[in-house]
PDB file of C-alpha atoms in Angstrom:
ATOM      1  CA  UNK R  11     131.630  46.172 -30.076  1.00  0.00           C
ATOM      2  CA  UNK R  12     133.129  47.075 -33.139  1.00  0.00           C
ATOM      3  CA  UNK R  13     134.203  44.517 -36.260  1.00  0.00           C
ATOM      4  CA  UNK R  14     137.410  45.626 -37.267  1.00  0.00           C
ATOM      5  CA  UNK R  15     140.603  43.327 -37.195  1.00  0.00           C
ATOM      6  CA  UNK R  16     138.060  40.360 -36.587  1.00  0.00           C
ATOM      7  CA  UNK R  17     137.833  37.636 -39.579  1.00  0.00           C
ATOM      8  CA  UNK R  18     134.291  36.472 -40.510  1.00  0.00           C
ATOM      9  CA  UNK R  19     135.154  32.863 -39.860  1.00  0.00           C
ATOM     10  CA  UNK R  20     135.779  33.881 -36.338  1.00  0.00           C
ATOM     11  CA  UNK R  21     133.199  36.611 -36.074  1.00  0.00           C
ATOM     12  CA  UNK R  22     130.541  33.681 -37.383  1.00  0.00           C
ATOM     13  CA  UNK R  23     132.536  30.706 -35.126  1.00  0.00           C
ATOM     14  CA  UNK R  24     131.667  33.488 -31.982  1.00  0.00           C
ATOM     15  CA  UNK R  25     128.412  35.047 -32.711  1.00  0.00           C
ATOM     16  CA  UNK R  26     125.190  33.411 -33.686  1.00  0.00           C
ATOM     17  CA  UNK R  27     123.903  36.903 -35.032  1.00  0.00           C
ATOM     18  CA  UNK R  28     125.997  39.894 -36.700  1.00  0.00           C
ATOM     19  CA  UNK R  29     124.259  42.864 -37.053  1.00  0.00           C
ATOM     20  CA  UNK R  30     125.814  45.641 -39.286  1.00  0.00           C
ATOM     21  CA  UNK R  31     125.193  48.977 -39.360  1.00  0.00           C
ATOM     22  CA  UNK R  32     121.279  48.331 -39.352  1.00  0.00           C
ATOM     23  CA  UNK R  33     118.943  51.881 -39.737  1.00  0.00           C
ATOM     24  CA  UNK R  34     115.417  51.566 -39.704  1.00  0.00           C
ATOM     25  CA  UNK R  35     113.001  54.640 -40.847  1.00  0.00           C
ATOM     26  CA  UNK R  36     109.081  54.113 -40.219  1.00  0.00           C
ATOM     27  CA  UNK R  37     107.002  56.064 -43.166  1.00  0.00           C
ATOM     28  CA  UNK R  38     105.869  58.558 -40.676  1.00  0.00           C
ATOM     29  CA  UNK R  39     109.693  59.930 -40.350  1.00  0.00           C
ATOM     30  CA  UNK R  40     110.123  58.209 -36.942  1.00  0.00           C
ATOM     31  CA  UNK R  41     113.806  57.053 -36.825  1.00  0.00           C
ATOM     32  CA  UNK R  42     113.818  54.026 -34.503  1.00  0.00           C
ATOM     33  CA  UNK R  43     117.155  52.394 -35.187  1.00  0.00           C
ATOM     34  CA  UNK R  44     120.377  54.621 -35.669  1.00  0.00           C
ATOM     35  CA  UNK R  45     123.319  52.607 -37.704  1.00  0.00           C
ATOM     36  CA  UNK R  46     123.116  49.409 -35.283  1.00  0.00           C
ATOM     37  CA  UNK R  47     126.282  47.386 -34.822  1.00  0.00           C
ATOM     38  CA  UNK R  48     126.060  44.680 -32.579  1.00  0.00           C
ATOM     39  CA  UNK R  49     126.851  40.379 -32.039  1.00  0.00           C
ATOM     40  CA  UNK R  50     124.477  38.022 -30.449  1.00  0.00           C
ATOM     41  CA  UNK R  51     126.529  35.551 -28.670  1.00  0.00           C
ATOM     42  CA  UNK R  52     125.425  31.993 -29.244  1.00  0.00           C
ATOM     43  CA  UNK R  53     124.506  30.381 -26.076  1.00  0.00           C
ATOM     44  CA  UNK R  54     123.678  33.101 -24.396  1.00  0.00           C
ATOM     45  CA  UNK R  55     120.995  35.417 -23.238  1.00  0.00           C
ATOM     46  CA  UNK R  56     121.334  38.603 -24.699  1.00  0.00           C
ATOM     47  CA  UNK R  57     119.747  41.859 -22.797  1.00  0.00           C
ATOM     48  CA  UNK R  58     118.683  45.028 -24.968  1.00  0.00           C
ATOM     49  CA  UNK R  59     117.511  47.701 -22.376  1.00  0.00           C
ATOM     50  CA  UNK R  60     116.937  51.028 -21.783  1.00  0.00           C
ATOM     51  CA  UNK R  61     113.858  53.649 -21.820  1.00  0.00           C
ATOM     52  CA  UNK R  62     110.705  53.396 -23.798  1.00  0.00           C
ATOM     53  CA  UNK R  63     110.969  54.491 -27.338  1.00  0.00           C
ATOM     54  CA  UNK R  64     114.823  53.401 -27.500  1.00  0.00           C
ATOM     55  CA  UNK R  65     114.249  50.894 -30.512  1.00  0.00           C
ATOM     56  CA  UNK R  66     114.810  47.708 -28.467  1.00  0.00           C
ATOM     57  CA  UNK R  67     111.252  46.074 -29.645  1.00  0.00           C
ATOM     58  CA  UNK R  68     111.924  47.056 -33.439  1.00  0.00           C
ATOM     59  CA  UNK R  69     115.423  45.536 -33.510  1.00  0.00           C
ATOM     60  CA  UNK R  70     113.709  42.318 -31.693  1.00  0.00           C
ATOM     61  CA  UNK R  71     111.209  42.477 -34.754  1.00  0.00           C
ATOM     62  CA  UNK R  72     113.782  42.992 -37.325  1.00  0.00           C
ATOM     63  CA  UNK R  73     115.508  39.876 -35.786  1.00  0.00           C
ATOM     64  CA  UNK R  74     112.566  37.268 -37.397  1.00  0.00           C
ATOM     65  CA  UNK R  75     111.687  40.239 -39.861  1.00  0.00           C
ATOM     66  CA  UNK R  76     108.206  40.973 -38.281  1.00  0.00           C
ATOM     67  CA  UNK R  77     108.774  44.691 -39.274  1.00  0.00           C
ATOM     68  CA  UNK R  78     107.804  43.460 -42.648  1.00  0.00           C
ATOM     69  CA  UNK R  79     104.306  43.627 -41.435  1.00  0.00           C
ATOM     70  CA  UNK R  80     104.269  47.187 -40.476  1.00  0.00           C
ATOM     71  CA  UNK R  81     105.095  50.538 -41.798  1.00  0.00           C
ATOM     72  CA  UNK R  82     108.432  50.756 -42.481  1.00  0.00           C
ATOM     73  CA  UNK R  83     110.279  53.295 -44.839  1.00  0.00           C
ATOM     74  CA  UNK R  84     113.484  52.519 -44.910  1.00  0.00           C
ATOM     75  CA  UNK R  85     115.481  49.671 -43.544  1.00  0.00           C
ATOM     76  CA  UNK R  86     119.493  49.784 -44.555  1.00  0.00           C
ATOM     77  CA  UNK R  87     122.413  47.609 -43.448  1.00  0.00           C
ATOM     78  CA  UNK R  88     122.606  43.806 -42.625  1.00  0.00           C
ATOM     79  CA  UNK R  89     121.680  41.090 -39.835  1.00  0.00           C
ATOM     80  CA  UNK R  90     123.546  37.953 -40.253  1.00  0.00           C
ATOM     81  CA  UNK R  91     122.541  34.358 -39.283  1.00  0.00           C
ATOM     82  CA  UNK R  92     124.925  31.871 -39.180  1.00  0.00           C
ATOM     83  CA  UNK R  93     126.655  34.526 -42.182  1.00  0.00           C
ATOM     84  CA  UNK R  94     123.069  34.475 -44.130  1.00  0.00           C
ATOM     85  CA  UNK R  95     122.111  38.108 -44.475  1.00  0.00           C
ATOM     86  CA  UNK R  96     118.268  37.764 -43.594  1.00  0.00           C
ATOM     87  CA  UNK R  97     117.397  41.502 -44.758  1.00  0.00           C
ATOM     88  CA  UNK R  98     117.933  40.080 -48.418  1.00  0.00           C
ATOM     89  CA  UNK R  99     114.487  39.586 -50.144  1.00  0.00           C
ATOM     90  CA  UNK R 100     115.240  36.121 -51.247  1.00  0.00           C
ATOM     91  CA  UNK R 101     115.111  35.214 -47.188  1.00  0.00           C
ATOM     92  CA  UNK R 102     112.142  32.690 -46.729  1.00  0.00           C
ATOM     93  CA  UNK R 103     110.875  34.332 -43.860  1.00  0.00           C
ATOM     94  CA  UNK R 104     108.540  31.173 -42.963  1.00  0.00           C
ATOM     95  CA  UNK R 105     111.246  29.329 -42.242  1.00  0.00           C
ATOM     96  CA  UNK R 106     113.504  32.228 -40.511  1.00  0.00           C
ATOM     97  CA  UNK R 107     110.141  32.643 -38.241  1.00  0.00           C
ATOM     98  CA  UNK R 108     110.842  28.777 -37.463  1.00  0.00           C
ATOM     99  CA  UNK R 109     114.337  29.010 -36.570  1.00  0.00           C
ATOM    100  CA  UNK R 110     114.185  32.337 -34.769  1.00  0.00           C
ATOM    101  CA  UNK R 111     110.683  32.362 -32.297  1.00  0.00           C
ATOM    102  CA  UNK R 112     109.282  34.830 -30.401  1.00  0.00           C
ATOM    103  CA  UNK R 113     107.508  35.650 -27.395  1.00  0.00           C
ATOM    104  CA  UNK R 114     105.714  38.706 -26.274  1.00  0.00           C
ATOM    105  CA  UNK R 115     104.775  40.428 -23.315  1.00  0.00           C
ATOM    106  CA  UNK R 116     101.059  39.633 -22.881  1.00  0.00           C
ATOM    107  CA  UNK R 117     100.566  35.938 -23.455  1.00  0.00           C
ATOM    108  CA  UNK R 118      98.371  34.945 -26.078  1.00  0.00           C
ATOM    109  CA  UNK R 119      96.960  31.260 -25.729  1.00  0.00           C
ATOM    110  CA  UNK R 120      95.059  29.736 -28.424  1.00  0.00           C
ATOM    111  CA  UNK R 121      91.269  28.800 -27.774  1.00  0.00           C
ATOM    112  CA  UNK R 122      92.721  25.074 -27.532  1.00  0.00           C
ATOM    113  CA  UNK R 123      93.943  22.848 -25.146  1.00  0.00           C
ATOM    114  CA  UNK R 124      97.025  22.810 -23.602  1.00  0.00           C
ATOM    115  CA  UNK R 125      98.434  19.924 -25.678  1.00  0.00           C
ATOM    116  CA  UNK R 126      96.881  21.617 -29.105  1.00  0.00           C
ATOM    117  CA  UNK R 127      98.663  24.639 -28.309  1.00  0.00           C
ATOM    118  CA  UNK R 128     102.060  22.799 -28.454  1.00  0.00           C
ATOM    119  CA  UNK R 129     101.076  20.573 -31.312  1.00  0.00           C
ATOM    120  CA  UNK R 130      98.938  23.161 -33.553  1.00  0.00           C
ATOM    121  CA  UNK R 131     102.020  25.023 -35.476  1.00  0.00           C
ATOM    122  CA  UNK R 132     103.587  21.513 -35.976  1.00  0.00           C
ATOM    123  CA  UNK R 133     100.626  20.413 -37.984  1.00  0.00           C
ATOM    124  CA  UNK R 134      99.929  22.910 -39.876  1.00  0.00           C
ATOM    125  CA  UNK R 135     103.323  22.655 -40.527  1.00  0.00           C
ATOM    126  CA  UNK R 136     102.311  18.924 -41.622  1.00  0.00           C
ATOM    127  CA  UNK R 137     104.009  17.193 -38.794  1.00  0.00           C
ATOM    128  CA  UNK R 138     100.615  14.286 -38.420  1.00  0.00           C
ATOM    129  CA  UNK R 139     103.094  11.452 -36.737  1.00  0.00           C
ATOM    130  CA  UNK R 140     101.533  11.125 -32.718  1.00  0.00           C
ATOM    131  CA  UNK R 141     105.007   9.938 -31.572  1.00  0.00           C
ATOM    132  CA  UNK R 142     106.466  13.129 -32.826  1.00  0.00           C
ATOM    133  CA  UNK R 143     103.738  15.197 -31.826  1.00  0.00           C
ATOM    134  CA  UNK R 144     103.875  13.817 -28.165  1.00  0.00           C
ATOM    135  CA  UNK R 145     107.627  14.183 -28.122  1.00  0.00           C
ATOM    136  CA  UNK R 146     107.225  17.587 -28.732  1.00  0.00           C
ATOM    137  CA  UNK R 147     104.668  18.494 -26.205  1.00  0.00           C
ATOM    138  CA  UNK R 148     106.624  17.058 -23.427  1.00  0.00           C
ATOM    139  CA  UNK R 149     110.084  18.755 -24.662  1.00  0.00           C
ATOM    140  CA  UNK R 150     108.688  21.960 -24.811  1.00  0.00           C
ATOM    141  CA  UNK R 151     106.592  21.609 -21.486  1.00  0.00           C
ATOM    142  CA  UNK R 152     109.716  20.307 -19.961  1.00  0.00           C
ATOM    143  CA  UNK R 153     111.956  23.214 -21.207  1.00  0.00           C
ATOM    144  CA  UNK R 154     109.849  25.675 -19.887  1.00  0.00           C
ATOM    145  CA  UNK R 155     109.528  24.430 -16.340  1.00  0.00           C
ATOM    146  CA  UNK R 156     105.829  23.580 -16.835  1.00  0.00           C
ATOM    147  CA  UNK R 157     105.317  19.814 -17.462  1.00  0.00           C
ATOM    148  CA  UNK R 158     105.210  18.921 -13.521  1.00  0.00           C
ATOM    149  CA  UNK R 159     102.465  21.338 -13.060  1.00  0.00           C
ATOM    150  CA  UNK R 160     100.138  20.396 -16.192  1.00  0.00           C
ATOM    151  CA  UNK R 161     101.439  16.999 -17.346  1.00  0.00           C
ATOM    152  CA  UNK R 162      98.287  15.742 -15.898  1.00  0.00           C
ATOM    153  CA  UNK R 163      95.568  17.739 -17.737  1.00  0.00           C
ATOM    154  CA  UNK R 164      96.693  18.447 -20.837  1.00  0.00           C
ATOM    155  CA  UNK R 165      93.555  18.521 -22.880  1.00  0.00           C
ATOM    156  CA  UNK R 166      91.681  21.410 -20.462  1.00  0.00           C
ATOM    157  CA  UNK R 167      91.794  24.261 -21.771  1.00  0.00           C
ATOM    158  CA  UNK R 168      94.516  26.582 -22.184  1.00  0.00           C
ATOM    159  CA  UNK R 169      92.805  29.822 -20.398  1.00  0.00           C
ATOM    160  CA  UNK R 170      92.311  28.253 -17.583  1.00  0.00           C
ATOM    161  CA  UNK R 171      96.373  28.448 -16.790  1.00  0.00           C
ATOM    162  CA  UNK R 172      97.336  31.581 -14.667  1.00  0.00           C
ATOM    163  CA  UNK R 173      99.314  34.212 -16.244  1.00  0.00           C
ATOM    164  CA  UNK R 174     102.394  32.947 -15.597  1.00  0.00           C
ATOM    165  CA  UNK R 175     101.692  29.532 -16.473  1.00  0.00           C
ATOM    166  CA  UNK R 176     100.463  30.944 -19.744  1.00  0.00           C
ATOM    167  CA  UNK R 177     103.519  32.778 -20.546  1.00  0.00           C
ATOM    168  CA  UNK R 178     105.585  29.636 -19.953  1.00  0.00           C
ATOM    169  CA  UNK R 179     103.070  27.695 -22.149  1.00  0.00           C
ATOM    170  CA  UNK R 180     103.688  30.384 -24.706  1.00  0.00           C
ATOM    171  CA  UNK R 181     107.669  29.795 -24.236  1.00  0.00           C
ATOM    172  CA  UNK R 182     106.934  26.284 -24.725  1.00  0.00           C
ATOM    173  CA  UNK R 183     104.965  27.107 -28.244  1.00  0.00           C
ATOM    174  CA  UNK R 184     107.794  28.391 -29.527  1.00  0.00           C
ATOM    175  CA  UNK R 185     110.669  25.818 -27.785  1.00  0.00           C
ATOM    176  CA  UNK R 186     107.724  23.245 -29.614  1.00  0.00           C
ATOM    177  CA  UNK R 187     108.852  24.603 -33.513  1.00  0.00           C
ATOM    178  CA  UNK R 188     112.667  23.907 -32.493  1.00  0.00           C
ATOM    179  CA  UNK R 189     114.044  27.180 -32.877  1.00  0.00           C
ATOM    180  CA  UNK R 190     117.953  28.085 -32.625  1.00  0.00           C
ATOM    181  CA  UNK R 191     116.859  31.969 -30.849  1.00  0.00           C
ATOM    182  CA  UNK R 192     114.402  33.064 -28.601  1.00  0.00           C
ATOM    183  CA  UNK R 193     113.232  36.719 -28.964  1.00  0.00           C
ATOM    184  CA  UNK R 194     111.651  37.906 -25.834  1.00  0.00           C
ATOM    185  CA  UNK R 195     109.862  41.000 -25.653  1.00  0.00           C
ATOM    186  CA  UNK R 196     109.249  41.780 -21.765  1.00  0.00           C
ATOM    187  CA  UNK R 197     108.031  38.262 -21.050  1.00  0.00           C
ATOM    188  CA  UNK R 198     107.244  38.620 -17.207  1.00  0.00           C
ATOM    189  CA  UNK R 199     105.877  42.415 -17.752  1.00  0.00           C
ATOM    190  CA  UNK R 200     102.661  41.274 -15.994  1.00  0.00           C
ATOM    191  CA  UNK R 201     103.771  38.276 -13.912  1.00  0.00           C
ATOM    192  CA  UNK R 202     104.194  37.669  -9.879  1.00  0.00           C
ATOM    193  CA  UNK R 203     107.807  37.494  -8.586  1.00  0.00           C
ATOM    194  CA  UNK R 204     107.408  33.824  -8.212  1.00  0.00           C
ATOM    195  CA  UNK R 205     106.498  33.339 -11.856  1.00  0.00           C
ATOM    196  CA  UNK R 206     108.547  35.644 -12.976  1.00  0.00           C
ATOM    197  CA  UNK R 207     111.404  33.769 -11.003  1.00  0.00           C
ATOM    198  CA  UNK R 208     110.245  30.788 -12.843  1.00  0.00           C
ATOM    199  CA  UNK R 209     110.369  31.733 -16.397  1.00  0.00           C
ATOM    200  CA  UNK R 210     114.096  33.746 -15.571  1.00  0.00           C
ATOM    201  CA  UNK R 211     114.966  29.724 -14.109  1.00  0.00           C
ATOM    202  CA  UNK R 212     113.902  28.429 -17.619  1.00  0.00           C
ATOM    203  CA  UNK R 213     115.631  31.159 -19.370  1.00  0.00           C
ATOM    204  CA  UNK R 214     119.190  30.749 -17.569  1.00  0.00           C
ATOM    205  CA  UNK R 215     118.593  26.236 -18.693  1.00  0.00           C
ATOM    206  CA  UNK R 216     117.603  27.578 -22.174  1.00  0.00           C
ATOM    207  CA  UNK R 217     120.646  28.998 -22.902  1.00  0.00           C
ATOM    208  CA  UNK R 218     122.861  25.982 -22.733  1.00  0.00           C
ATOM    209  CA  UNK R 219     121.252  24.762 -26.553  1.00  0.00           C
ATOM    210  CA  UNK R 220     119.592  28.134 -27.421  1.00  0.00           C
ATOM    211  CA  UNK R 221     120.637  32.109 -28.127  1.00  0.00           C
ATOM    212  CA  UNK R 222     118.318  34.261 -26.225  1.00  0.00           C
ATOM    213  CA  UNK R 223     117.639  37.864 -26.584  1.00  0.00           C
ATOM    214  CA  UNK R 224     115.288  39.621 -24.198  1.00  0.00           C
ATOM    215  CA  UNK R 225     114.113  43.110 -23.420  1.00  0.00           C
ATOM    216  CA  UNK R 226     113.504  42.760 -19.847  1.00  0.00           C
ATOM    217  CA  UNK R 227     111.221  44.886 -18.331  1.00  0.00           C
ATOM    218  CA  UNK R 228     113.094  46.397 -15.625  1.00  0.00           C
ATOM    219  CA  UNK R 229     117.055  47.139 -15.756  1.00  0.00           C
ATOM    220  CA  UNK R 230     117.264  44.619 -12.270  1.00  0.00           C
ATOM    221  CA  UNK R 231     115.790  42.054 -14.352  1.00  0.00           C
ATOM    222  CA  UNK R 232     118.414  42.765 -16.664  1.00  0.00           C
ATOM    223  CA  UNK R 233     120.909  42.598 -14.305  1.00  0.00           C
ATOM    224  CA  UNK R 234     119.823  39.360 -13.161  1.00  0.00           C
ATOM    225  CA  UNK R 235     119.904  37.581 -16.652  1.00  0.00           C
ATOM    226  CA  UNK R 236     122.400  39.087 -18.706  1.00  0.00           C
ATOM    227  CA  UNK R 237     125.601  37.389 -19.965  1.00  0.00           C
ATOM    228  CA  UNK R 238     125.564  40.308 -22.349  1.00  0.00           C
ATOM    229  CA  UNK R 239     124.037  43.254 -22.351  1.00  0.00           C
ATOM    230  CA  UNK R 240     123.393  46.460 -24.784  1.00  0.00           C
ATOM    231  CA  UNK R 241     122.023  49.623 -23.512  1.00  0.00           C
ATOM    232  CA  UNK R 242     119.803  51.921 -26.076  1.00  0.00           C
ATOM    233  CA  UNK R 243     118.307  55.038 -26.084  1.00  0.00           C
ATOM    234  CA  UNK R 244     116.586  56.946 -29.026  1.00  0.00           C
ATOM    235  CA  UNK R 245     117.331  54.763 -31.277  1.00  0.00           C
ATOM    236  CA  UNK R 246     121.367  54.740 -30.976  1.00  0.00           C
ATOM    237  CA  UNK R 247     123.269  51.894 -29.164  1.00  0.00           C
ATOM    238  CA  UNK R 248     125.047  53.301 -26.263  1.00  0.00           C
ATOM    239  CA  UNK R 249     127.021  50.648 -24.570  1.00  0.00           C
ATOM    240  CA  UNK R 250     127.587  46.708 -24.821  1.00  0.00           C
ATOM    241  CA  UNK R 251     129.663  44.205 -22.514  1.00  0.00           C
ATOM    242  CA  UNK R 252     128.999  41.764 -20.281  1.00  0.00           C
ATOM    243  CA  UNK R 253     126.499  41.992 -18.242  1.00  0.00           C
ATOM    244  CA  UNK R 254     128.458  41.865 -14.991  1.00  0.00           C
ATOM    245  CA  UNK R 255     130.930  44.274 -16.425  1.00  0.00           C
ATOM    246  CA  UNK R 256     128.477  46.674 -18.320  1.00  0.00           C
ATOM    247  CA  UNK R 257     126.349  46.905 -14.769  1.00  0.00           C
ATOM    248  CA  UNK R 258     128.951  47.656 -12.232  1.00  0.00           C
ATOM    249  CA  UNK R 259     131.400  49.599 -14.348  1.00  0.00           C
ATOM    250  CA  UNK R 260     129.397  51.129 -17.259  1.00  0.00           C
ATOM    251  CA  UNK R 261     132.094  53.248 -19.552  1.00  0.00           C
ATOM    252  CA  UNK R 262     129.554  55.897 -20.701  1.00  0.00           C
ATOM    253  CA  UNK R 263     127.734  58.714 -18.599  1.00  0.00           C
ATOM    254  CA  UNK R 264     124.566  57.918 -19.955  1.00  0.00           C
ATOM    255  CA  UNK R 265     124.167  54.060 -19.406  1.00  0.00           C
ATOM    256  CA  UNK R 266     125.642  55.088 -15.579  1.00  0.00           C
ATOM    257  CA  UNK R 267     122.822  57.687 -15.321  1.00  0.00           C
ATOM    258  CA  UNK R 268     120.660  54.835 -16.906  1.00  0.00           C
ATOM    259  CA  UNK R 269     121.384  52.252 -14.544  1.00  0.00           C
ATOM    260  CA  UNK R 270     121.253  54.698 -11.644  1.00  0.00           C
ATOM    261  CA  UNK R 271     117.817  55.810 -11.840  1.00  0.00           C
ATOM    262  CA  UNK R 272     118.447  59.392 -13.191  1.00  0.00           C
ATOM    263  CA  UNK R 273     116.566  59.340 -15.844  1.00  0.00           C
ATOM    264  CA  UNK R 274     114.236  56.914 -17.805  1.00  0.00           C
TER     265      UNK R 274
END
């Protein structure tokens, strides 16, 4: 999707994200992003797919600037939220981390209970009042389709949830914080089809008051969930549309070939 002829009142009014021409250069001369233009609708889940090695993680990690934390060379270009370029250096990225949560693949719990899980990042955050603590523990829980199947034991332990209920408990970490986007790197990677089925359910309820973007782990999945979709490979984006459109009618060879199972 390109931005010409488009004002940036209505670009901003559309999008919750605007990225612009984004490059990204790792210091061992691996190229992973190739002059990225893309919009993240608000209110919508977002799908980045495509093979391994396409740069779909390391634009997910540019989105709450975790790339900071590894070896990066060279990042150019601009990602916009709500028209704040968060690439500047002035960008508190505490707070940007707040308002744009992530989850990963494998779920990591913390060696807590369930309920300190949801409530640790608040405090620390200095949130002590109970009443808003408790609020948030059931919100979250409740957002993530998981409060009718812990609600009862929420002080055992957190590790003793099965995968799938830990990945949703990890959702709800994050929904806990009151983001405004979800990142989701491959979220039901290791999950059953029924939990997997589960945490899609949450993700198509999340996106009435939340932007999502996830890198599903298989392009079905992504043709399940997208209302938008971007296809990537080495590093370049290939195609973007709507998901229905982009996965019955792709316009370029290589997304078709994609989507096909010819390569990848």
């Amino acid at each position: 999707m390109t931005l010409e002829h488009v004002t940036p009142e209505k670009l901003m009014a559309e999008n919750k994200i605007v990225i612009q021409n984004l490059s990204l250069q790792y210091t061992d001369g691996t190229e992973s992003l190739r002059d990225i233009t893309l919009n993240i609708r608000a209110n919508a889940i977002t799908v980045l797919f495509g093979p391994a090695g396409g740069g779909k993680s390391s634009l997910l990690r540019c989105l709450n600037r975790l790339n900071d934390l590894t070896e990066v060379k060279v990042a150019s270009g601009k990602i916009l939220l709500d028209g704040e370029n968060i690439l500047d250096p002035k960008t508190d990225v505490i707070a940007l981390r707040r308002k744009v949560g992530m989850v990963f693949a494998r779920p990591v719990v913390l060696p807590m209970s369930i309920r300190q899980n949801l409530t640790y990042g608040l405090e620390l955050a200095g949130e002590k009042r109970k009443s808003r603590l408790e609020e948030a523990v059931e919100r979250g829980l409740k957002l993530s389709a998981l409060w009718d199947e812990v609600k009862n034991r929420l002080d055992d332990a957190a590790i003793a949830l099965s995968g799938g209920q830990q990945q949703r408990l990890c959702l709800a970490r994050v929904l806990a914080q009151q983001p405004e986007v979800i990142l989701l790197d491959e979220p039901t990677s290791g999950l059953d089809p029924i939990s997997t089925g589960k945490v899609e359910a949450a993700l198509q309820e999340l996106k009435k008051d939340y932007t999502l973007i996830l890198v599903p782990h298989s392009v079905q999945q992504a043709a399940r969930t997208a209302d938008f979709a971007a296809f990537f490979l080495q590093g370049e984006l290939v195609e973007y549309n709507e998901g229905k459109e982009l996965f019955t009618h792709p316009k370029v060879k290589r997304t078709e070939d994609y989507i096909e199972g010819r390569f990848g």
